[in-house]
Each structure stands twice: as structure tokens, then as C-alpha cells.
mmCIF file of N, CA and C in Angstrom:
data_model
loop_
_atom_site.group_PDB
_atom_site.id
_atom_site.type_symbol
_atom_site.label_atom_id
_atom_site.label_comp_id
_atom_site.label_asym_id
_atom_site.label_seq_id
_atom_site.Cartn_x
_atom_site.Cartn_y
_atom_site.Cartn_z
ATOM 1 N N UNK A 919 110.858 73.926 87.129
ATOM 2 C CA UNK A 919 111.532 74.293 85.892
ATOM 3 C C UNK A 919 112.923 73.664 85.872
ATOM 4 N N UNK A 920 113.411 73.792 84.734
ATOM 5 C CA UNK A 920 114.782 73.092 83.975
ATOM 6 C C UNK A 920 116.095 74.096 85.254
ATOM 7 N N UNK A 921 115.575 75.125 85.395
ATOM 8 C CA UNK A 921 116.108 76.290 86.079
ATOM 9 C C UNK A 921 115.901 76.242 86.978
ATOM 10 N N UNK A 922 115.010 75.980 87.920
ATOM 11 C CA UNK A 922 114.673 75.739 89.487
ATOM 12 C C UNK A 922 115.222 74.026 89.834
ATOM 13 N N UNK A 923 115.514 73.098 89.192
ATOM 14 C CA UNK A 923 116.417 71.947 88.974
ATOM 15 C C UNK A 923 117.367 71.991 89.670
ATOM 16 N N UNK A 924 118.473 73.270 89.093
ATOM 17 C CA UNK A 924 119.728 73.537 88.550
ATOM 18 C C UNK A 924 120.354 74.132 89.427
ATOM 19 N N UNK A 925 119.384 74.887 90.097
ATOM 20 C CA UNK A 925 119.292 75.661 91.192
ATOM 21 C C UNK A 925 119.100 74.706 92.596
ATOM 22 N N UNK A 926 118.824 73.788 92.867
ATOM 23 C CA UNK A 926 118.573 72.596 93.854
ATOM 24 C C UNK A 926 119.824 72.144 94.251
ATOM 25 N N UNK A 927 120.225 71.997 92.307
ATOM 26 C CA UNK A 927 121.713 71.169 92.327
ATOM 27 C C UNK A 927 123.178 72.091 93.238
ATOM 28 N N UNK A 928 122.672 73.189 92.822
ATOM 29 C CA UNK A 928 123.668 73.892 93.019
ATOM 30 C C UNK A 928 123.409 74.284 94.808
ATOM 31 N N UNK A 929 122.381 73.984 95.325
ATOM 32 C CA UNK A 929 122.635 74.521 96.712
ATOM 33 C C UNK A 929 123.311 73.047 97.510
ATOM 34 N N UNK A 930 123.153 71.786 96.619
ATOM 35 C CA UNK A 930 123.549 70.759 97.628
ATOM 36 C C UNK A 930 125.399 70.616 97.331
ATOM 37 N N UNK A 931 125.876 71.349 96.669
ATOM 38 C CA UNK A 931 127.306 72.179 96.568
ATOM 39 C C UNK A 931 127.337 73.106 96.893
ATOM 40 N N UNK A 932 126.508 74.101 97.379
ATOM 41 C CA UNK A 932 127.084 74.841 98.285
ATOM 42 C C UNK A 932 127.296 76.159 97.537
ATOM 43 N N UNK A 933 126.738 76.514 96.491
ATOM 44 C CA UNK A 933 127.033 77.495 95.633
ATOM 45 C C UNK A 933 125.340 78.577 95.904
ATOM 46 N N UNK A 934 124.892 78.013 96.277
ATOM 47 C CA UNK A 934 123.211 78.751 95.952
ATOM 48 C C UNK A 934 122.336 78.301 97.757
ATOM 49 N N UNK A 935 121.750 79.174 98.124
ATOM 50 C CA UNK A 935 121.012 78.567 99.340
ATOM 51 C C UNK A 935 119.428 78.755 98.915
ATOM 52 N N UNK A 936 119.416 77.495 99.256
ATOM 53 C CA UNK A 936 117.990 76.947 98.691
ATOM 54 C C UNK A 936 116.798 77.856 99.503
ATOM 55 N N UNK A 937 117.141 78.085 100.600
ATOM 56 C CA UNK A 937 116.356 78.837 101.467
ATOM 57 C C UNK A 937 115.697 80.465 101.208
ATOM 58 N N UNK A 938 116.253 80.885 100.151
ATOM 59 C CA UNK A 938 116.065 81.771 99.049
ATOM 60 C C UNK A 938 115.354 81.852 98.013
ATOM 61 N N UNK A 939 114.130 80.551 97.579
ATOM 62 C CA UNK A 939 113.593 80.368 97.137
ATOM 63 C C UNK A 939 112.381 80.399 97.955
ATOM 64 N N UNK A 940 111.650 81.586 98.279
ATOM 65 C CA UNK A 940 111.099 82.376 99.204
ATOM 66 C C UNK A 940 110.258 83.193 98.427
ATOM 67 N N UNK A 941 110.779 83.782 97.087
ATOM 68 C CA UNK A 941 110.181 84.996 96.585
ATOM 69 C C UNK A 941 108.615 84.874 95.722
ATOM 70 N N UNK A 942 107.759 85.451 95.856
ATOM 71 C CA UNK A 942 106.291 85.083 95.249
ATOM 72 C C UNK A 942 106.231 85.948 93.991
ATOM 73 N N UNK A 943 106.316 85.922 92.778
ATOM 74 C CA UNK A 943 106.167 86.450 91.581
ATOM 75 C C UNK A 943 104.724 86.971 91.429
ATOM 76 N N UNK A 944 103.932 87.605 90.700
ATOM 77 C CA UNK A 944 102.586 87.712 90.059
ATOM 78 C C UNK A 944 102.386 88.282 89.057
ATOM 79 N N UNK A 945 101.554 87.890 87.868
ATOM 80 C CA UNK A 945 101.921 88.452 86.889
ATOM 81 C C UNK A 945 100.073 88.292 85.879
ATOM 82 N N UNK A 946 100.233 88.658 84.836
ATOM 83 C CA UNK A 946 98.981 88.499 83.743
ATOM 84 C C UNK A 946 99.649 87.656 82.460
ATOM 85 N N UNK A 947 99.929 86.859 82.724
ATOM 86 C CA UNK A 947 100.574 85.796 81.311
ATOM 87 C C UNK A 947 99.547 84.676 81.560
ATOM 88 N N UNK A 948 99.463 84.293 80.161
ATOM 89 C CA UNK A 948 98.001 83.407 79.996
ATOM 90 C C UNK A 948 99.307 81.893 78.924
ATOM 91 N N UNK A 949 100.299 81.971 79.112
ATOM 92 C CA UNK A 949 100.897 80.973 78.293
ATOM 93 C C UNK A 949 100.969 80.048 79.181
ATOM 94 N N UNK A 950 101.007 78.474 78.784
ATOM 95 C CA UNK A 950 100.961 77.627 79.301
ATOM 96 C C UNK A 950 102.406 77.387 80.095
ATOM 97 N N UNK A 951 101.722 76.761 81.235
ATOM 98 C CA UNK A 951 103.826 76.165 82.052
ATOM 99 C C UNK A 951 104.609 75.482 81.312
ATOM 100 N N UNK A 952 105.879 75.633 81.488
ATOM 101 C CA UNK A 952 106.517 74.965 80.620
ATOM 102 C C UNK A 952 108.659 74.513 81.535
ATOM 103 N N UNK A 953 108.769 73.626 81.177
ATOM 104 C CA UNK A 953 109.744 73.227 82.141
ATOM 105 C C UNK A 953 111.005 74.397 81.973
ATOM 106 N N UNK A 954 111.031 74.843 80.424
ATOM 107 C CA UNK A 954 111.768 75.852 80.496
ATOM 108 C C UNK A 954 111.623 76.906 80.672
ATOM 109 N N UNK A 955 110.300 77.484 81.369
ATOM 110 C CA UNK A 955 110.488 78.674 81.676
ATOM 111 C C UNK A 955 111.046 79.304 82.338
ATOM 112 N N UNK A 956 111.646 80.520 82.767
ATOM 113 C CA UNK A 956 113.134 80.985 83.429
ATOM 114 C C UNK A 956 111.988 82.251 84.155
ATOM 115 N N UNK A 957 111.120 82.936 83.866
ATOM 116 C CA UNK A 957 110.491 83.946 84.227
ATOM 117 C C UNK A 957 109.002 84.045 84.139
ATOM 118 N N UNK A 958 108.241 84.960 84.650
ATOM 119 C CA UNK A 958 106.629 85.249 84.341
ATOM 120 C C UNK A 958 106.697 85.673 82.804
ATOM 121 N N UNK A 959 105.430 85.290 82.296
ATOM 122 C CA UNK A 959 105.190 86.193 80.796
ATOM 123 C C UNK A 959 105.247 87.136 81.324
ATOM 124 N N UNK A 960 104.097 87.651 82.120
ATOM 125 C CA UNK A 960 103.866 89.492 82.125
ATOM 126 C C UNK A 960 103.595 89.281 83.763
ATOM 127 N N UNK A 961 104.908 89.867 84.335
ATOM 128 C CA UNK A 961 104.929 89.953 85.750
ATOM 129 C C UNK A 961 104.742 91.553 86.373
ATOM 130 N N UNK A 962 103.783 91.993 87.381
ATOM 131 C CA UNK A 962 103.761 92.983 87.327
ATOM 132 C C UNK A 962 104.954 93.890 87.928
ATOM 133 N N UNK A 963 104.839 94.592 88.201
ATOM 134 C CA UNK A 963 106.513 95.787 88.497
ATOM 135 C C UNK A 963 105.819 96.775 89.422
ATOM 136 N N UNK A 964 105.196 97.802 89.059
ATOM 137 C CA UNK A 964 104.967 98.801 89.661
ATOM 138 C C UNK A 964 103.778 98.641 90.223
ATOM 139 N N UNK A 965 103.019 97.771 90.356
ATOM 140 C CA UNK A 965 101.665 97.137 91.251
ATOM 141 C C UNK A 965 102.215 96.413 92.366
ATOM 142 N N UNK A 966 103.683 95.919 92.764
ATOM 143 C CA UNK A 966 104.213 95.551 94.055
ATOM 144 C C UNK A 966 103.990 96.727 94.989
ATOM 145 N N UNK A 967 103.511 96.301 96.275
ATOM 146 C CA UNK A 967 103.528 97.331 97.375
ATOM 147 C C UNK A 967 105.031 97.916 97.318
ATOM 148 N N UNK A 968 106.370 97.517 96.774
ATOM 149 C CA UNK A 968 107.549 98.293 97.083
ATOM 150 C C UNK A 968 107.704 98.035 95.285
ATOM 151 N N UNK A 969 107.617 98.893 94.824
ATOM 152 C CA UNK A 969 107.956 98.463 92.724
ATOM 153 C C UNK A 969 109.145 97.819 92.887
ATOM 154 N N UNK A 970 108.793 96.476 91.711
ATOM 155 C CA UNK A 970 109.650 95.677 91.223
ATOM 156 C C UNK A 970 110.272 95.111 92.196
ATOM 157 N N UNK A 971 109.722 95.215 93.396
ATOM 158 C CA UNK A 971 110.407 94.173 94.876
ATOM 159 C C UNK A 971 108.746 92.798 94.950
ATOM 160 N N UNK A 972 109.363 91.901 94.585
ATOM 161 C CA UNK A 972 108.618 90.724 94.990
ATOM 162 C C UNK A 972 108.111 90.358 96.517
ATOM 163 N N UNK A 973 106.895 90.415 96.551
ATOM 164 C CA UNK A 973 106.325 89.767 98.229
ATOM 165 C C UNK A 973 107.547 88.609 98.631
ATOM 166 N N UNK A 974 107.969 88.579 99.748
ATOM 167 C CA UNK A 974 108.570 87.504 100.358
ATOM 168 C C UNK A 974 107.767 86.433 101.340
ATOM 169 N N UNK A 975 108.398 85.797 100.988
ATOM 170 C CA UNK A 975 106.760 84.545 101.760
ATOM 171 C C UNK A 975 107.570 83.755 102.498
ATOM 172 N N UNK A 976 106.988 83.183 103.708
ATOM 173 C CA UNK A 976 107.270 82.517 104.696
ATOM 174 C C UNK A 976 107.746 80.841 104.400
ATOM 175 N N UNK A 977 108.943 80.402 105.027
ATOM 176 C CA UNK A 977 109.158 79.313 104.739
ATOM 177 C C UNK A 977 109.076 78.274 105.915
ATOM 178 N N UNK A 978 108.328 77.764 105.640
ATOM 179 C CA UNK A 978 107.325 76.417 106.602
ATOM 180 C C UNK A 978 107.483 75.137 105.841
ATOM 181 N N UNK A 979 107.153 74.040 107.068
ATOM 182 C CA UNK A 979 106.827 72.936 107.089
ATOM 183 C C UNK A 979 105.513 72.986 106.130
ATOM 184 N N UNK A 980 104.697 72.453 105.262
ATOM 185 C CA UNK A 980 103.163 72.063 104.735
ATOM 186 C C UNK A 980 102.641 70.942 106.082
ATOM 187 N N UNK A 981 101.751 70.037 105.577
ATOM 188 C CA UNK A 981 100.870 69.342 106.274
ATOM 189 C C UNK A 981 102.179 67.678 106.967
ATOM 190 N N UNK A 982 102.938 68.030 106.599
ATOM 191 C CA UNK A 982 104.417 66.777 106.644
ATOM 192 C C UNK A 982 105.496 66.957 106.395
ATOM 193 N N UNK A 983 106.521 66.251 106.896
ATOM 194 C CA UNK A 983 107.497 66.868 106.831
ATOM 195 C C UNK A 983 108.422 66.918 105.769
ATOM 196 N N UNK A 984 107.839 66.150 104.457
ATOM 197 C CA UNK A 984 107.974 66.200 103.441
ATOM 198 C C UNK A 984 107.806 67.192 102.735
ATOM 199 N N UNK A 985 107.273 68.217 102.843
ATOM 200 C CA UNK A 985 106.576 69.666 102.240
ATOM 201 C C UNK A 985 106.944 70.671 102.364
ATOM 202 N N UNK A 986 107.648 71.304 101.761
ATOM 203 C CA UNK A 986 107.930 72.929 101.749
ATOM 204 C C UNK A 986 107.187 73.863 101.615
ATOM 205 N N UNK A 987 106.792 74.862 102.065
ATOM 206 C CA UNK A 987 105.635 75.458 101.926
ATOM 207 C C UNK A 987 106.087 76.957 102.199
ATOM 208 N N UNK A 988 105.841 78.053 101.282
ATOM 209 C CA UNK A 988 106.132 79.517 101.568
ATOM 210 C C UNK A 988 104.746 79.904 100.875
ATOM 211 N N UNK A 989 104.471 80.892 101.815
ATOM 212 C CA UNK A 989 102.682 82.320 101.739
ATOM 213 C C UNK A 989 103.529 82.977 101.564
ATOM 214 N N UNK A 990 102.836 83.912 100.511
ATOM 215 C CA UNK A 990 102.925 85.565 101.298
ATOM 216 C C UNK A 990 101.606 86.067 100.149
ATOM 217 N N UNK A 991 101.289 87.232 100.625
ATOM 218 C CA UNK A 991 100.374 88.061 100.085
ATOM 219 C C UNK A 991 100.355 89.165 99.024
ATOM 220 N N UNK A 992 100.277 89.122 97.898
ATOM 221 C CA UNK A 992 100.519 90.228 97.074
ATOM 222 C C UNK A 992 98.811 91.165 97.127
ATOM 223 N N UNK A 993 99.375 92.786 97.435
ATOM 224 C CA UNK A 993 98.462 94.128 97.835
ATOM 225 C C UNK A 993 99.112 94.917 97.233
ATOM 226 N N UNK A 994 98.401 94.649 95.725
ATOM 227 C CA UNK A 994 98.950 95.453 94.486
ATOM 228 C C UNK A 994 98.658 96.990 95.123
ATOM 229 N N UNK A 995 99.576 98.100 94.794
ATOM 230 C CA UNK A 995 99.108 99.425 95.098
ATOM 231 C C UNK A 995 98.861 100.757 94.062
ATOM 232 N N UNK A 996 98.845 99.893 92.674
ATOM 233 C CA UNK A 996 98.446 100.835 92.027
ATOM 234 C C UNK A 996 97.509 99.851 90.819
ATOM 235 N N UNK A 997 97.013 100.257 89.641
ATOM 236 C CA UNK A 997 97.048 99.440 88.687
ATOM 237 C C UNK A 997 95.293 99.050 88.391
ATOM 238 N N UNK A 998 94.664 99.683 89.116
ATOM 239 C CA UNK A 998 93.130 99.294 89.018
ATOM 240 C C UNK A 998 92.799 98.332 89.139
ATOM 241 N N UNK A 999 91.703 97.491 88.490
ATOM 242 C CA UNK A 999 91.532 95.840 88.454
ATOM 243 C C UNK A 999 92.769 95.629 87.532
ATOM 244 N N UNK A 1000 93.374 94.134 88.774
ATOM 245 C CA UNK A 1000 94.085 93.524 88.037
ATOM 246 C C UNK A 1000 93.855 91.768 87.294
ATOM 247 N N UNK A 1001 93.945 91.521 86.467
ATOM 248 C CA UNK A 1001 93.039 90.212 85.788
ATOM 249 C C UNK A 1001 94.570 89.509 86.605
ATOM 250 N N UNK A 1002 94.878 88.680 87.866
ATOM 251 C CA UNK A 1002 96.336 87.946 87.842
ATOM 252 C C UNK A 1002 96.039 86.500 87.142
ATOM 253 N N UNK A 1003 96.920 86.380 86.808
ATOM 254 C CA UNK A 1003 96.660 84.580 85.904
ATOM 255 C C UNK A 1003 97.842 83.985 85.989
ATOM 256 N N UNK A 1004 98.558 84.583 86.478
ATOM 257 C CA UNK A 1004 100.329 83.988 86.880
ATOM 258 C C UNK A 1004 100.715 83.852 88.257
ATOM 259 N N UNK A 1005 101.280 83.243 88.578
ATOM 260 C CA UNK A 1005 102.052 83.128 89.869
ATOM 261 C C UNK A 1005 103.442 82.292 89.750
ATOM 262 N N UNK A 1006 104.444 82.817 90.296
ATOM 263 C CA UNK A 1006 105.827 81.770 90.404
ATOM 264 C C UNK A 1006 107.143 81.808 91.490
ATOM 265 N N UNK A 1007 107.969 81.358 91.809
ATOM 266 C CA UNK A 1007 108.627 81.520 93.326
ATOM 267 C C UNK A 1007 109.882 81.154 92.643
ATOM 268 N N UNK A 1008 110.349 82.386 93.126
ATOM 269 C CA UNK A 1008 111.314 82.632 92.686
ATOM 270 C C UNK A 1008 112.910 82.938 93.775
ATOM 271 N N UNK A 1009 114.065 82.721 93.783
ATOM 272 C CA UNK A 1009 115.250 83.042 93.944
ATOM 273 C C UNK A 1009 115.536 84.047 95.038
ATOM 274 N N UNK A 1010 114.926 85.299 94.266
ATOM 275 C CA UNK A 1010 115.288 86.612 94.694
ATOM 276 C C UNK A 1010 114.045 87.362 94.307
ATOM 277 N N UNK A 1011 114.140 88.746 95.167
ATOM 278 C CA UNK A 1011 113.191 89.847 94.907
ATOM 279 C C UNK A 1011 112.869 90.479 94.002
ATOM 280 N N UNK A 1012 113.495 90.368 93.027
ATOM 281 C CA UNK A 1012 113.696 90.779 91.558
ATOM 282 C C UNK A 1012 114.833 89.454 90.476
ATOM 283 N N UNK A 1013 114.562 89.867 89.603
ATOM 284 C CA UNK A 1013 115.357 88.730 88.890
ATOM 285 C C UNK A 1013 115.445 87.386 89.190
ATOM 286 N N UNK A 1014 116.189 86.658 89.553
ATOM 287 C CA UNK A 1014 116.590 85.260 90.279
ATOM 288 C C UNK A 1014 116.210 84.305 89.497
ATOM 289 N N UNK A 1015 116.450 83.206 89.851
ATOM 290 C CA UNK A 1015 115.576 82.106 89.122
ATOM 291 C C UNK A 1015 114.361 81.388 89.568
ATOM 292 N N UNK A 1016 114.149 80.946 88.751
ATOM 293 C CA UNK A 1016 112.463 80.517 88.573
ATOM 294 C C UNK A 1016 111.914 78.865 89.122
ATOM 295 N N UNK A 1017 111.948 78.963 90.429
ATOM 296 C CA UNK A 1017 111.466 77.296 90.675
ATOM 297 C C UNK A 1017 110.159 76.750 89.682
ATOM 298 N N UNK A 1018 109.203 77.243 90.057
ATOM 299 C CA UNK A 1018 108.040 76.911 89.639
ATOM 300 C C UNK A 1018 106.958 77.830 89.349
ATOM 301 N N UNK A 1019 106.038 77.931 88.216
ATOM 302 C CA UNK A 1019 105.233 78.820 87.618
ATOM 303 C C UNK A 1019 103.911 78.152 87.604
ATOM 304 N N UNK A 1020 103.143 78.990 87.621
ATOM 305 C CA UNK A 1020 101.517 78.185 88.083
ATOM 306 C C UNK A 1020 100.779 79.254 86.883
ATOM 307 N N UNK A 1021 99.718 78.922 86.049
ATOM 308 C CA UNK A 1021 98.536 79.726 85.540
ATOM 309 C C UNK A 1021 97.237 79.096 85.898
ATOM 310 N N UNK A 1022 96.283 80.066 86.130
ATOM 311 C CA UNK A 1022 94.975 79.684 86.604
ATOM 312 C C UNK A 1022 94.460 80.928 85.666
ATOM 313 N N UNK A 1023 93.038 80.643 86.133
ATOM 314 C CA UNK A 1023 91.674 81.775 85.650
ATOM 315 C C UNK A 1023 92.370 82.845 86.513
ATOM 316 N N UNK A 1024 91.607 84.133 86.205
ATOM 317 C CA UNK A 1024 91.981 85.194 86.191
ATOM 318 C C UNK A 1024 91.453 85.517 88.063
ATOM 319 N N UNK A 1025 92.096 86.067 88.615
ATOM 320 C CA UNK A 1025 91.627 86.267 89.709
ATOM 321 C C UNK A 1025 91.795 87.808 90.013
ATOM 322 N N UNK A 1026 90.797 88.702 89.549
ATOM 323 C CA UNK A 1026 90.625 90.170 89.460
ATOM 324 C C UNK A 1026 90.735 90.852 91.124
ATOM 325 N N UNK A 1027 91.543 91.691 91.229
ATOM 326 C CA UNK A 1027 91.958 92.340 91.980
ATOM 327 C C UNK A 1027 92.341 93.357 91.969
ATOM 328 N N UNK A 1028 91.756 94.869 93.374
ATOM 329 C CA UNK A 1028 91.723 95.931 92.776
ATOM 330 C C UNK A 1028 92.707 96.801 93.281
ATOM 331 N N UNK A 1029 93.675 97.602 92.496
ATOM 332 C CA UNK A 1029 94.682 98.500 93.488
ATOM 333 C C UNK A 1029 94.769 99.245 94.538
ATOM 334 N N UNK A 1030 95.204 98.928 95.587
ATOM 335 C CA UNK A 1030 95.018 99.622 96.578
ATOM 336 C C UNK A 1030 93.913 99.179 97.863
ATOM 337 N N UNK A 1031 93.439 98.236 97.190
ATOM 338 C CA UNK A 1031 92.391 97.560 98.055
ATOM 339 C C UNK A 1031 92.261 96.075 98.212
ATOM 340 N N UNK A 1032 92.842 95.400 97.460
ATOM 341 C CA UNK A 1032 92.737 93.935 97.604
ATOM 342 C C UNK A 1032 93.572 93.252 97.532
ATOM 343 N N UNK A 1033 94.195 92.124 97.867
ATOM 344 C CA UNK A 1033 95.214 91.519 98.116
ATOM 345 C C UNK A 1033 94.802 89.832 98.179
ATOM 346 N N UNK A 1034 96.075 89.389 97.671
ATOM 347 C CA UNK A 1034 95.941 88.052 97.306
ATOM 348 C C UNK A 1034 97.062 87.381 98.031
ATOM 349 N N UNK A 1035 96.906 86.144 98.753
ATOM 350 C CA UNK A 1035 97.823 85.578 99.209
ATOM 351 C C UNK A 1035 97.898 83.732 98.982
ATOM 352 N N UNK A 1036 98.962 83.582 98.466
ATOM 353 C CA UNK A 1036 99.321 82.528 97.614
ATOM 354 C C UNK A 1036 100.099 81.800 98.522
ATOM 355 N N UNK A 1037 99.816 80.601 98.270
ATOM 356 C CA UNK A 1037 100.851 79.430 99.268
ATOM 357 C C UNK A 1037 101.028 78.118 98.203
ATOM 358 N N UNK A 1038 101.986 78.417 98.148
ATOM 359 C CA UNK A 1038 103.108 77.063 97.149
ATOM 360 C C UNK A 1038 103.564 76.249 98.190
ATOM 361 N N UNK A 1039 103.134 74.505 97.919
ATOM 362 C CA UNK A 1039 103.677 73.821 98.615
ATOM 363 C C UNK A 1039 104.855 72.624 97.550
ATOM 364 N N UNK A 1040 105.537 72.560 97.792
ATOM 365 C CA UNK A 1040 106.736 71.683 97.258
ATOM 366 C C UNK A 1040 106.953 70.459 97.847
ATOM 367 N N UNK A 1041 106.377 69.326 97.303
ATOM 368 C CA UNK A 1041 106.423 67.588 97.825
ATOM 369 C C UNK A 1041 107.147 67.414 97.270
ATOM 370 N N UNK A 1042 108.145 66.470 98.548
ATOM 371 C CA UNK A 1042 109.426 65.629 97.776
ATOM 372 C C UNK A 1042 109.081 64.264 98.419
ATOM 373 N N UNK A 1043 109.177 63.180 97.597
ATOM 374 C CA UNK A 1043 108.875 61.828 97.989
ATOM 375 C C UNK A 1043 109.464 61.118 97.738
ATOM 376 N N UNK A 1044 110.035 60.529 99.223
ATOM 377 C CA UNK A 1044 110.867 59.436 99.376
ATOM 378 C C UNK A 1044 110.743 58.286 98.748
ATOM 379 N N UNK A 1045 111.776 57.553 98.109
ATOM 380 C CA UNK A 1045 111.232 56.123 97.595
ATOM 381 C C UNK A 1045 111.424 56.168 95.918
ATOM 382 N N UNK A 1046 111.150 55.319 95.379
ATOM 383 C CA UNK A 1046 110.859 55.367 94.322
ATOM 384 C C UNK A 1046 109.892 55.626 93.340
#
């Protein structure tokens, strides 16, 4: 995003630590990605194992050393079947800004019993 950019810019000044871009969003928004998006359409809140605290996901190497890569697992705990169709990594545990937003098919999941774990990898490539 225009916002996860801005946010890059600002950690290579020293204002923002990039290393904070850790947080795993999930949500039911069916709108398409878009460079300006700043947030989930419909992110859930009270289906986080801690409400309105975002899974924190691990920050790794991917398959090179070019690759950024953070998991973590969202084990919604309330909320029945959930249809998720959003995912995005975000800043902080709540609020923050928005690197990148993903929509897919619906991947139904049930409260209290099932859990989903998401791994965003981030390629940066040298060169032109």
C-alpha cells in the first residue's frame, strides 16, 4: 500500500521500526486490493483469541535472503463459522498501518476450534 510505502520510508530515517510490521490482520471484506488501502474492510475484533489484539507473527528469513517472511496463526474464539476472505500485516496490534492486504475465497472457520495460519512473504529485488 501507498501507506505501507511511507512507512518503509520512514523507518530508513529512523522515525518508524520496520521490524513492527509483524502484525497479521483477518477479516470478511470481499473488496478488491487496492494501493490505497490503509485498513481491512471488515476485520474481525472480538473473534481474536485476546479481542481486538492482532496475532503477532514471526519475523524470518523466506526461502533467500531477499525475503521477509512473518506466520502466525489466527484461533478465532468466538464467532461460529467464520467465511475469512481478508488478510493484511500490519504496524501494530490494533490500529497501525497497513503494509499489504490480500483477498482470497472464503476460507470457513469455526470458533473455538479452528485456526488458520498465514505466512506473508515480502520480495525485494535487487537490480533493476
Amino acid at each position: 500500500t501507498t501507506a505501507g510505502v511511507g512507512y518503509i520510508v520512514d523507518a530508513f530515517q529512523n522515525t518508524t521500526e520496520l521490524e513492527n510490521m509483524e502484525f497479521h490482520g483477518f477479516g470478511t471484506g470481499t473488496t478488491a486490493e487496492n494501493v490505497t488501502d490503509t485498513a481491512l474492510v471488515t476485520e474481525f475484533t472480538t473473534q481474536y483469541a485476546s479481542d481486538n489484539t492482532r496475532p503477532t507473527g514471526s519475523n524470518t528469513e523466506g526461502a533467500s535472503a531477499n525475503i521477509y517472511r512473518t506466520v502466525a496463526t489466527f484461533s478465532p474464539d468466538s464467532g461460529g463459522t467464520l467465511a475469512v476472505t481478508e488478510h493484511g500485516i500490519f504496524s501494530a496490534s490494533s490500529s497501525g498501518v497497513l503494509l499489504d492486504r490480500s483477498v482470497f475465497s472464503a476460507v470457513n472457520t469455526v470458533g473455538g476450534a479452528d485456526s488458520i495460519q498465514a505466512t506473508y512473504d515480502l520480495t525485494l529485488t535487487a537490480g533493476s
